[in-house]
Amino acid sequence: MDLLNALVDKGLRREVPTREEALAVLATSDDELLDVVAAAGKVRRQWFGRRVKLNYLVNLKSGLCPEDCSYCSQRLGSKAEILKYTWLKPDDASKAAAAGVAGGAKRVCLVASGRGPTDKDVARVSETISTIKEQNEGVEVCACLGLLSDGQAERLRAAGADAYNHNLNTSEATYGDICTTHDFSDRVGTVQQAQAAGMSACSGLIAGMGETDADLVDVVFALRELDPDSVPVNFLIPFEGTPLAKEWNLTPQRCLRILAMVRFVCPDVEVRLAGGREVHLRSMQPLALHLVNSIFLGDYLTSEGQAGKDDLAMIADAGFEVEGTDTTTLPEHRRGDEPAAEAVAEAGAASVSASDTAETAGVPAPSDETRRDLVAVRRRGAGTDLPPNA
């Protein structure tokens, strides 16, 4: 297929495809799926070999969020029956993190619900970061605390935070459909603050919220323009009790096409398979390892994930290897924060919005059978007396 050959060539040269090419990946048929995976897999292996980076989530504060993000079980007005608790103490958070590290995680992601941290919250999280770093040699720590105020990114960096996560989630054009309490530019600004403070930026998306193909391409190109080091790809977990509980629009095949498109647009970036993989990819999860080079180990913020030992078995069975703390994830040319000149030029040449193209696709039809039984609310780990899944 000429399209895939062209995309592989661009990916190996770190060039960004056009929006029309990205849309074409999403429009491929199920009959072409393995060809798409194989092509994107060549790009993945060029920059990351067969390594898989493991990340572990610690939910520092669960529920009780004043924001109204429609996809979130912790949102204002959510009726989802999730765990709700206030800030974990630094020692408790460190113990939770240690379980993930023992399971093979290279990065610990500290997440807290809310619009953004107060200065007192930043001090609390800074102590937690220091404690985790002292007790786990070589581990990376990523903070995810919402919108940042002036000076907070610098304080987190000084405390030892290696990265900061704040996802764009969906396209700027449709952001107001999923959230009214903040806007797309707020999220972009926080990612830029993290970068300016010297932290590695982590920013991604959520697929399956009823968006069009053009929306998916728009948000991925917006991410490419921001140039984060890590791009998590989440698939909507339709929690009962949230406005998007009935959005079951994804199939395993569509998830793989989305991941392939992200890999082609972000060829040398850490692409992470994040929340919802068990719900929507199901038995096809191993194929996704040919597209991504990073996954979350065990449970998520408010939902349970695949058992940690099954994650490790899946990686080994698929012929991949867990990335150790003695290995640098990003390829050498990205470690100095100098984006490839050809990638920047290509991004500039493709500045027209995907929503203006003729290839814009509609929302996929929902599956014939919704699998609500696959959404398991987290009842173990942080905030409980039960051991975590790692």
GROMACS .gro file of C-alpha atoms in nm:
model
  390
    1MET     CA    1   0.000   0.000   0.000
    2ASP     CA    2   0.155   0.329  -0.112
    3LEU     CA    3   0.013   0.517   0.189
    4LEU     CA    4   0.180   0.288   0.440
    5ASN     CA    5   0.512   0.286   0.256
    6ALA     CA    6   0.512   0.665   0.255
    7LEU     CA    7   0.425   0.678   0.626
    8VAL     CA    8   0.702   0.435   0.717
    9ASP     CA    9   0.956   0.637   0.520
   10LYS     CA   10   0.847   0.955   0.695
   11GLY     CA   11   0.848   0.793   1.036
   12LEU     CA   12   1.202   0.663   0.991
   13ARG     CA   13   1.309   1.017   0.899
   14ARG     CA   14   1.115   1.175   1.188
   15GLU     CA   15   0.890   1.360   0.946
   16VAL     CA   16   0.529   1.438   1.028
   17PRO     CA   17   0.265   1.305   0.789
   18THR     CA   18  -0.001   1.531   0.645
   19ARG     CA   19  -0.340   1.544   0.809
   20GLU     CA   20  -0.486   1.377   0.502
   21GLU     CA   21  -0.248   1.083   0.551
   22ALA     CA   22  -0.338   1.061   0.921
   23LEU     CA   23  -0.708   1.059   0.833
   24ALA     CA   24  -0.643   0.789   0.576
   25VAL     CA   25  -0.492   0.563   0.845
   26LEU     CA   26  -0.813   0.592   1.049
   27ALA     CA   27  -1.018   0.517   0.737
   28THR     CA   28  -0.841   0.188   0.653
   29SER     CA   29  -1.049  -0.128   0.660
   30ASP     CA   30  -1.029  -0.420   0.898
   31ASP     CA   31  -0.886  -0.624   0.611
   32GLU     CA   32  -0.590  -0.384   0.603
   33LEU     CA   33  -0.543  -0.373   0.981
   34LEU     CA   34  -0.245  -0.607   1.010
   35ASP     CA   35  -0.069  -0.416   0.733
   36VAL     CA   36  -0.125  -0.092   0.925
   37VAL     CA   37   0.008  -0.245   1.248
   38ALA     CA   38   0.312  -0.389   1.070
   39ALA     CA   39   0.394  -0.054   0.909
   40ALA     CA   40   0.362   0.146   1.232
   41GLY     CA   41   0.555  -0.130   1.409
   42LYS     CA   42   0.857  -0.061   1.187
   43VAL     CA   43   0.858   0.300   1.306
   44ARG     CA   44   0.817   0.196   1.669
   45ARG     CA   45   1.109  -0.048   1.649
   46GLN     CA   46   1.332   0.207   1.475
   47TRP     CA   47   1.321   0.443   1.774
   48PHE     CA   48   1.245   0.212   2.068
   49GLY     CA   49   1.343  -0.140   1.967
   50ARG     CA   50   1.135  -0.400   2.149
   51ARG     CA   51   1.144  -0.222   2.486
   52VAL     CA   52   0.826  -0.153   2.686
   53LYS     CA   53   0.836   0.109   2.959
   54LEU     CA   54   0.615   0.037   3.262
   55ASN     CA   55   0.440   0.318   3.448
   56TYR     CA   56   0.247   0.295   3.774
   57LEU     CA   57  -0.036   0.523   3.889
   58VAL     CA   58  -0.083   0.636   4.248
   59ASN     CA   59  -0.408   0.826   4.305
   60LEU     CA   60  -0.312   1.071   4.581
   61LYS     CA   61  -0.664   1.214   4.618
   62SER     CA   62  -0.972   1.050   4.473
   63GLY     CA   63  -1.305   1.206   4.380
   64LEU     CA   64  -1.452   1.535   4.502
   65CYS     CA   65  -1.337   1.733   4.196
   66PRO     CA   66  -1.503   2.071   4.119
   67GLU     CA   67  -1.447   2.038   3.742
   68ASP     CA   68  -1.720   1.901   3.514
   69CYS     CA   69  -1.519   1.693   3.263
   70SER     CA   70  -1.784   1.462   3.117
   71TYR     CA   71  -1.558   1.158   3.084
   72CYS     CA   72  -1.437   1.156   3.443
   73SER     CA   73  -1.573   0.942   3.727
   74GLN     CA   74  -1.435   1.197   3.975
   75ARG     CA   75  -1.615   1.496   3.819
   76LEU     CA   76  -1.853   1.738   3.984
   77GLY     CA   77  -2.190   1.566   4.005
   78SER     CA   78  -2.057   1.217   3.926
   79LYS     CA   79  -2.275   0.937   4.055
   80ALA     CA   80  -2.009   0.674   3.985
   81GLU     CA   81  -1.954   0.464   4.295
   82ILE     CA   82  -1.579   0.516   4.313
   83LEU     CA   83  -1.340   0.541   4.606
   84LYS     CA   84  -1.336   0.891   4.757
   85TYR     CA   85  -1.059   1.006   4.991
   86THR     CA   86  -0.849   1.309   5.062
   87TRP     CA   87  -0.470   1.339   5.032
   88LEU     CA   88  -0.260   1.032   5.107
   89LYS     CA   89   0.023   1.095   5.351
   90PRO     CA   90   0.368   1.093   5.188
   91ASP     CA   91   0.467   0.763   5.352
   92ASP     CA   92   0.145   0.593   5.237
   93ALA     CA   93   0.192   0.726   4.884
   94SER     CA   94   0.552   0.604   4.884
   95LYS     CA   95   0.442   0.256   4.993
   96ALA     CA   96   0.188   0.248   4.710
   97ALA     CA   97   0.455   0.358   4.465
   98ALA     CA   98   0.696   0.093   4.592
   99ALA     CA   99   0.449  -0.179   4.493
  100GLY     CA  100   0.458  -0.057   4.134
  101VAL     CA  101   0.836  -0.028   4.130
  102ALA     CA  102   0.864  -0.383   4.267
  103GLY     CA  103   0.643  -0.494   3.977
  104GLY     CA  104   0.884  -0.344   3.725
  105ALA     CA  105   0.759   0.013   3.688
  106LYS     CA  106   1.021   0.265   3.580
  107ARG     CA  107   0.798   0.569   3.632
  108VAL     CA  108   0.554   0.648   3.913
  109CYS     CA  109   0.271   0.885   3.822
  110LEU     CA  110   0.129   1.083   4.116
  111VAL     CA  111  -0.223   1.202   4.036
  112ALA     CA  112  -0.469   1.412   4.235
  113SER     CA  113  -0.822   1.514   4.144
  114GLY     CA  114  -0.910   1.883   4.139
  115ARG     CA  115  -0.882   2.192   3.922
  116GLY     CA  116  -0.526   2.249   4.033
  117PRO     CA  117  -0.308   2.240   4.344
  118THR     CA  118  -0.281   2.504   4.612
  119ASP     CA  119   0.067   2.599   4.727
  120LYS     CA  120   0.006   2.379   5.032
  121ASP     CA  121  -0.077   2.090   4.800
  122VAL     CA  122   0.246   2.147   4.605
  123ALA     CA  123   0.442   2.134   4.931
  124ARG     CA  124   0.266   1.808   5.023
  125VAL     CA  125   0.334   1.650   4.683
  126SER     CA  126   0.694   1.776   4.691
  127GLU     CA  127   0.747   1.587   5.016
  128THR     CA  128   0.593   1.277   4.859
  129ILE     CA  129   0.823   1.305   4.557
  130SER     CA  130   1.128   1.336   4.781
  131THR     CA  131   1.022   1.034   4.986
  132ILE     CA  132   0.968   0.819   4.677
  133LYS     CA  133   1.301   0.922   4.527
  134GLU     CA  134   1.486   0.845   4.850
  135GLN     CA  135   1.332   0.499   4.878
  136ASN     CA  136   1.345   0.394   4.511
  137GLU     CA  137   1.674   0.452   4.334
  138GLY     CA  138   1.648   0.540   3.967
  139VAL     CA  139   1.269   0.573   3.955
  140GLU     CA  140   1.114   0.857   3.755
  141VAL     CA  141   0.832   1.058   3.912
  142CYS     CA  142   0.561   1.230   3.710
  143ALA     CA  143   0.311   1.464   3.876
  144CYS     CA  144  -0.044   1.516   3.749
  145LEU     CA  145  -0.221   1.773   3.965
  146GLY     CA  146  -0.429   1.976   3.722
  147LEU     CA  147  -0.382   2.335   3.614
  148LEU     CA  148  -0.068   2.497   3.754
  149SER     CA  149  -0.028   2.849   3.894
  150ASP     CA  150   0.281   3.064   3.854
  151GLY     CA  151   0.588   2.914   4.020
  152GLN     CA  152   0.434   2.576   4.100
  153ALA     CA  153   0.603   2.392   3.813
  154GLU     CA  154   0.941   2.521   3.929
  155ARG     CA  155   0.873   2.404   4.284
  156LEU     CA  156   0.778   2.055   4.168
  157ARG     CA  157   1.089   2.036   3.952
  158ALA     CA  158   1.306   2.145   4.246
  159ALA     CA  159   1.147   1.870   4.456
  160GLY     CA  160   1.262   1.610   4.202
  161ALA     CA  161   0.966   1.572   3.965
  162ASP     CA  162   1.096   1.444   3.633
  163ALA     CA  163   0.776   1.500   3.438
  164TYR     CA  164   0.435   1.662   3.449
  165ASN     CA  165   0.121   1.519   3.289
  166HIS     CA  166  -0.171   1.724   3.163
  167ASN     CA  167  -0.368   1.578   2.875
  168LEU     CA  168  -0.533   1.780   2.597
  169ASN     CA  169  -0.793   1.501   2.570
  170THR     CA  170  -0.976   1.613   2.256
  171SER     CA  171  -0.965   1.872   1.980
  172GLU     CA  172  -0.987   2.242   2.058
  173ALA     CA  173  -1.301   2.269   1.845
  174THR     CA  174  -1.493   2.016   2.055
  175TYR     CA  175  -1.336   2.077   2.396
  176GLY     CA  176  -1.636   2.276   2.513
  177ASP     CA  177  -1.856   1.971   2.454
  178ILE     CA  178  -1.679   1.773   2.726
  179CYS     CA  179  -1.591   2.045   2.978
  180THR     CA  180  -1.718   2.393   3.067
  181THR     CA  181  -1.516   2.476   3.380
  182HIS     CA  182  -1.188   2.531   3.195
  183ASP     CA  183  -1.087   2.539   2.829
  184PHE     CA  184  -0.836   2.393   2.587
  185SER     CA  185  -0.596   2.685   2.620
  186ASP     CA  186  -0.574   2.630   2.996
  187ARG     CA  187  -0.444   2.281   2.932
  188VAL     CA  188  -0.197   2.394   2.668
  189GLY     CA  189  -0.068   2.661   2.906
  190THR     CA  190  -0.003   2.412   3.185
  191VAL     CA  191   0.194   2.181   2.954
  192GLN     CA  192   0.403   2.478   2.846
  193GLN     CA  193   0.465   2.580   3.209
  194ALA     CA  194   0.594   2.231   3.285
  195GLN     CA  195   0.828   2.244   2.986
  196ALA     CA  196   0.956   2.591   3.080
  197ALA     CA  197   1.037   2.463   3.430
  198GLY     CA  198   1.255   2.185   3.286
  199MET     CA  199   1.017   1.895   3.337
  200SER     CA  200   0.950   1.638   3.067
  201ALA     CA  201   0.603   1.708   2.929
  202CYS     CA  202   0.348   1.427   2.920
  203SER     CA  203   0.023   1.503   2.735
  204GLY     CA  204  -0.220   1.284   2.549
  205LEU     CA  205  -0.580   1.220   2.451
  206ILE     CA  206  -0.896   1.024   2.520
  207ALA     CA  207  -1.059   0.842   2.230
  208GLY     CA  208  -1.414   0.712   2.224
  209MET     CA  209  -1.605   1.018   2.348
  210GLY     CA  210  -1.809   1.052   2.029
  211GLU     CA  211  -1.545   1.249   1.841
  212THR     CA  212  -1.491   1.235   1.465
  213ASP     CA  213  -1.176   1.118   1.290
  214ALA     CA  214  -1.096   1.486   1.227
  215ASP     CA  215  -1.114   1.558   1.600
  216LEU     CA  216  -0.868   1.277   1.672
  217VAL     CA  217  -0.626   1.400   1.409
  218ASP     CA  218  -0.662   1.760   1.529
  219VAL     CA  219  -0.573   1.675   1.889
  220VAL     CA  220  -0.277   1.459   1.786
  221PHE     CA  221  -0.141   1.738   1.566
  222ALA     CA  222  -0.194   1.984   1.852
  223LEU     CA  223   0.010   1.750   2.069
  224ARG     CA  224   0.279   1.726   1.805
  225GLU     CA  225   0.300   2.106   1.802
  226LEU     CA  226   0.344   2.107   2.181
  227ASP     CA  227   0.613   1.838   2.140
  228PRO     CA  228   0.569   1.643   2.465
  229ASP     CA  229   0.808   1.356   2.536
  230SER     CA  230   0.520   1.122   2.630
  231VAL     CA  231   0.178   1.086   2.468
  232PRO     CA  232  -0.067   0.867   2.663
  233VAL     CA  233  -0.356   0.734   2.456
  234ASN     CA  234  -0.660   0.666   2.673
  235PHE     CA  235  -0.976   0.494   2.558
  236LEU     CA  236  -1.291   0.615   2.731
  237ILE     CA  237  -1.404   0.403   3.025
  238PRO     CA  238  -1.781   0.466   3.022
  239PHE     CA  239  -1.847   0.477   3.395
  240GLU     CA  240  -2.208   0.444   3.502
  241GLY     CA  241  -2.304   0.770   3.670
  242THR     CA  242  -2.118   0.995   3.423
  243PRO     CA  243  -2.258   1.181   3.117
  244LEU     CA  244  -2.064   0.956   2.878
  245ALA     CA  245  -2.178   0.626   3.029
  246LYS     CA  246  -2.348   0.524   2.704
  247GLU     CA  247  -2.057   0.610   2.473
  248TRP     CA  248  -1.951   0.262   2.361
  249ASN     CA  249  -1.812   0.362   2.020
  250LEU     CA  250  -1.484   0.170   2.007
  251THR     CA  251  -1.385  -0.166   1.867
  252PRO     CA  252  -1.044  -0.331   1.913
  253GLN     CA  253  -0.972  -0.266   1.546
  254ARG     CA  254  -1.048   0.105   1.573
  255CYS     CA  255  -0.830   0.134   1.884
  256LEU     CA  256  -0.537  -0.016   1.693
  257ARG     CA  257  -0.588   0.223   1.401
  258ILE     CA  258  -0.589   0.518   1.644
  259LEU     CA  259  -0.266   0.399   1.806
  260ALA     CA  260  -0.105   0.352   1.463
  261MET     CA  261  -0.206   0.704   1.360
  262VAL     CA  262  -0.054   0.846   1.679
  263ARG     CA  263   0.269   0.655   1.616
  264PHE     CA  264   0.297   0.788   1.259
  265VAL     CA  265   0.239   1.148   1.376
  266CYS     CA  266   0.469   1.108   1.678
  267PRO     CA  267   0.727   0.858   1.550
  268ASP     CA  268   1.005   0.916   1.805
  269VAL     CA  269   0.789   0.999   2.109
  270GLU     CA  270   0.699   0.770   2.399
  271VAL     CA  271   0.348   0.660   2.303
  272ARG     CA  272   0.176   0.508   2.606
  273LEU     CA  273  -0.117   0.268   2.603
  274ALA     CA  274  -0.319   0.404   2.894
  275GLY     CA  275  -0.664   0.373   3.053
  276GLY     CA  276  -0.932   0.161   2.888
  277ARG     CA  277  -0.706  -0.083   2.705
  278GLU     CA  278  -0.854  -0.384   2.883
  279VAL     CA  279  -1.209  -0.262   2.819
  280HIS     CA  280  -1.175  -0.192   2.447
  281LEU     CA  281  -0.873  -0.385   2.312
  282ARG     CA  282  -0.944  -0.694   2.519
  283SER     CA  283  -0.771  -0.999   2.367
  284MET     CA  284  -0.602  -0.781   2.105
  285GLN     CA  285  -0.389  -0.594   2.359
  286PRO     CA  286  -0.066  -0.773   2.254
  287LEU     CA  287  -0.096  -0.629   1.902
  288ALA     CA  288  -0.088  -0.280   2.052
  289LEU     CA  289   0.265  -0.345   2.181
  290HIS     CA  290   0.380  -0.325   1.819
  291LEU     CA  291   0.257   0.036   1.815
  292VAL     CA  292   0.325   0.172   2.164
  293ASN     CA  293   0.642   0.153   2.371
  294SER     CA  294   0.490   0.224   2.712
  295ILE     CA  295   0.195   0.101   2.921
  296PHE     CA  296   0.049   0.141   3.269
  297LEU     CA  297   0.104  -0.154   3.500
  298GLY     CA  298  -0.193  -0.278   3.703
  299ASP     CA  299  -0.481  -0.052   3.809
  300TYR     CA  300  -0.576   0.301   3.706
  301LEU     CA  301  -0.713   0.594   3.908
  302THR     CA  302  -1.065   0.471   3.980
  303SER     CA  303  -1.089   0.151   3.774
  304GLU     CA  304  -0.916  -0.183   3.801
  305GLY     CA  305  -0.678  -0.295   3.530
  306GLN     CA  306  -0.537  -0.626   3.420
  307ALA     CA  307  -0.335  -0.807   3.685
  308GLY     CA  308   0.025  -0.687   3.691
  309LYS     CA  309   0.159  -1.041   3.642
  310ASP     CA  310  -0.061  -1.076   3.333
  311ASP     CA  311   0.082  -0.751   3.193
  312LEU     CA  312   0.433  -0.888   3.234
  313ALA     CA  313   0.337  -1.222   3.079
  314MET     CA  314   0.174  -1.045   2.785
  315ILE     CA  315   0.489  -0.843   2.719
  316ALA     CA  316   0.711  -1.151   2.732
  317ASP     CA  317   0.477  -1.366   2.522
  318ALA     CA  318   0.463  -1.100   2.252
  319GLY     CA  319   0.843  -1.100   2.228
  320PHE     CA  320   0.904  -0.765   2.398
  321GLU     CA  321   1.111  -0.678   2.705
  322VAL     CA  322   1.054  -0.452   3.004
  323GLU     CA  323   1.269  -0.139   2.993
  324GLY     CA  324   1.502  -0.111   3.293
  325THR     CA  325   1.590   0.198   3.496
  326ASP     CA  326   1.939   0.187   3.344
  327THR     CA  327   1.796   0.257   2.997
  328THR     CA  328   1.698   0.601   2.867
  329THR     CA  329   1.355   0.582   2.708
  330LEU     CA  330   1.381   0.854   2.445
  331PRO     CA  331   1.613   0.828   2.145
  332GLU     CA  332   1.929   1.034   2.177
  333HIS     CA  333   1.824   1.316   1.944
  334ARG     CA  334   1.524   1.398   2.169
  335ARG     CA  335   1.712   1.418   2.497
  336GLY     CA  336   1.829   1.775   2.441
  337ASP     CA  337   1.479   1.911   2.375
  338GLU     CA  338   1.574   2.007   2.020
  339PRO     CA  339   1.294   1.901   1.783
  340ALA     CA  340   1.407   1.775   1.447
  341ALA     CA  341   1.418   2.059   1.196
  342GLU     CA  342   1.246   1.853   0.929
  343ALA     CA  343   0.965   1.763   1.169
  344VAL     CA  344   0.905   2.128   1.252
  345ALA     CA  345   0.906   2.221   0.884
  346GLU     CA  346   0.664   1.944   0.800
  347ALA     CA  347   0.431   2.045   1.084
  348GLY     CA  348   0.429   2.401   0.955
  349ALA     CA  349   0.347   2.285   0.604
  350ALA     CA  350   0.048   2.090   0.735
  351SER     CA  351  -0.109   2.377   0.926
  352VAL     CA  352  -0.456   2.354   0.771
  353SER     CA  353  -0.708   2.202   1.013
  354ALA     CA  354  -0.826   1.848   0.957
  355SER     CA  355  -1.180   1.968   1.015
  356ASP     CA  356  -1.149   2.153   0.683
  357THR     CA  357  -1.066   1.842   0.479
  358ALA     CA  358  -1.308   1.646   0.267
  359GLU     CA  359  -1.205   1.319   0.432
  360THR     CA  360  -1.359   1.407   0.769
  361ALA     CA  361  -1.532   1.099   0.901
  362GLY     CA  362  -1.835   1.081   1.127
  363VAL     CA  363  -1.867   0.923   1.467
  364PRO     CA  364  -1.831   0.543   1.442
  365ALA     CA  365  -2.142   0.339   1.500
  366PRO     CA  366  -2.163   0.191   1.852
  367SER     CA  367  -2.090  -0.177   1.894
  368ASP     CA  368  -2.385  -0.412   1.881
  369GLU     CA  369  -2.303  -0.532   2.231
  370THR     CA  370  -2.185  -0.300   2.506
  371ARG     CA  371  -1.962  -0.468   2.763
  372ARG     CA  372  -2.039  -0.279   3.082
  373ASP     CA  373  -1.923  -0.585   3.273
  374LEU     CA  374  -1.567  -0.493   3.173
  375VAL     CA  375  -1.568  -0.170   3.377
  376ALA     CA  376  -1.452  -0.261   3.726
  377VAL     CA  377  -1.433   0.017   3.986
  378ARG     CA  378  -1.105   0.011   4.181
  379ARG     CA  379  -1.151  -0.121   4.537
  380ARG     CA  380  -0.787  -0.196   4.626
  381GLY     CA  381  -0.456  -0.017   4.660
  382ALA     CA  382  -0.425   0.354   4.745
  383GLY     CA  383  -0.699   0.474   4.980
  384THR     CA  384  -0.791   0.121   5.095
  385ASP     CA  385  -0.656  -0.145   5.330
  386LEU     CA  386  -0.615  -0.395   5.046
  387PRO     CA  387  -0.287  -0.461   4.863
  388PRO     CA  388  -0.245  -0.292   4.523
  389ASN     CA  389  -0.242  -0.463   4.189
  390ALA     CA  390   0.113  -0.444   4.058
   0.00000   0.00000   0.00000
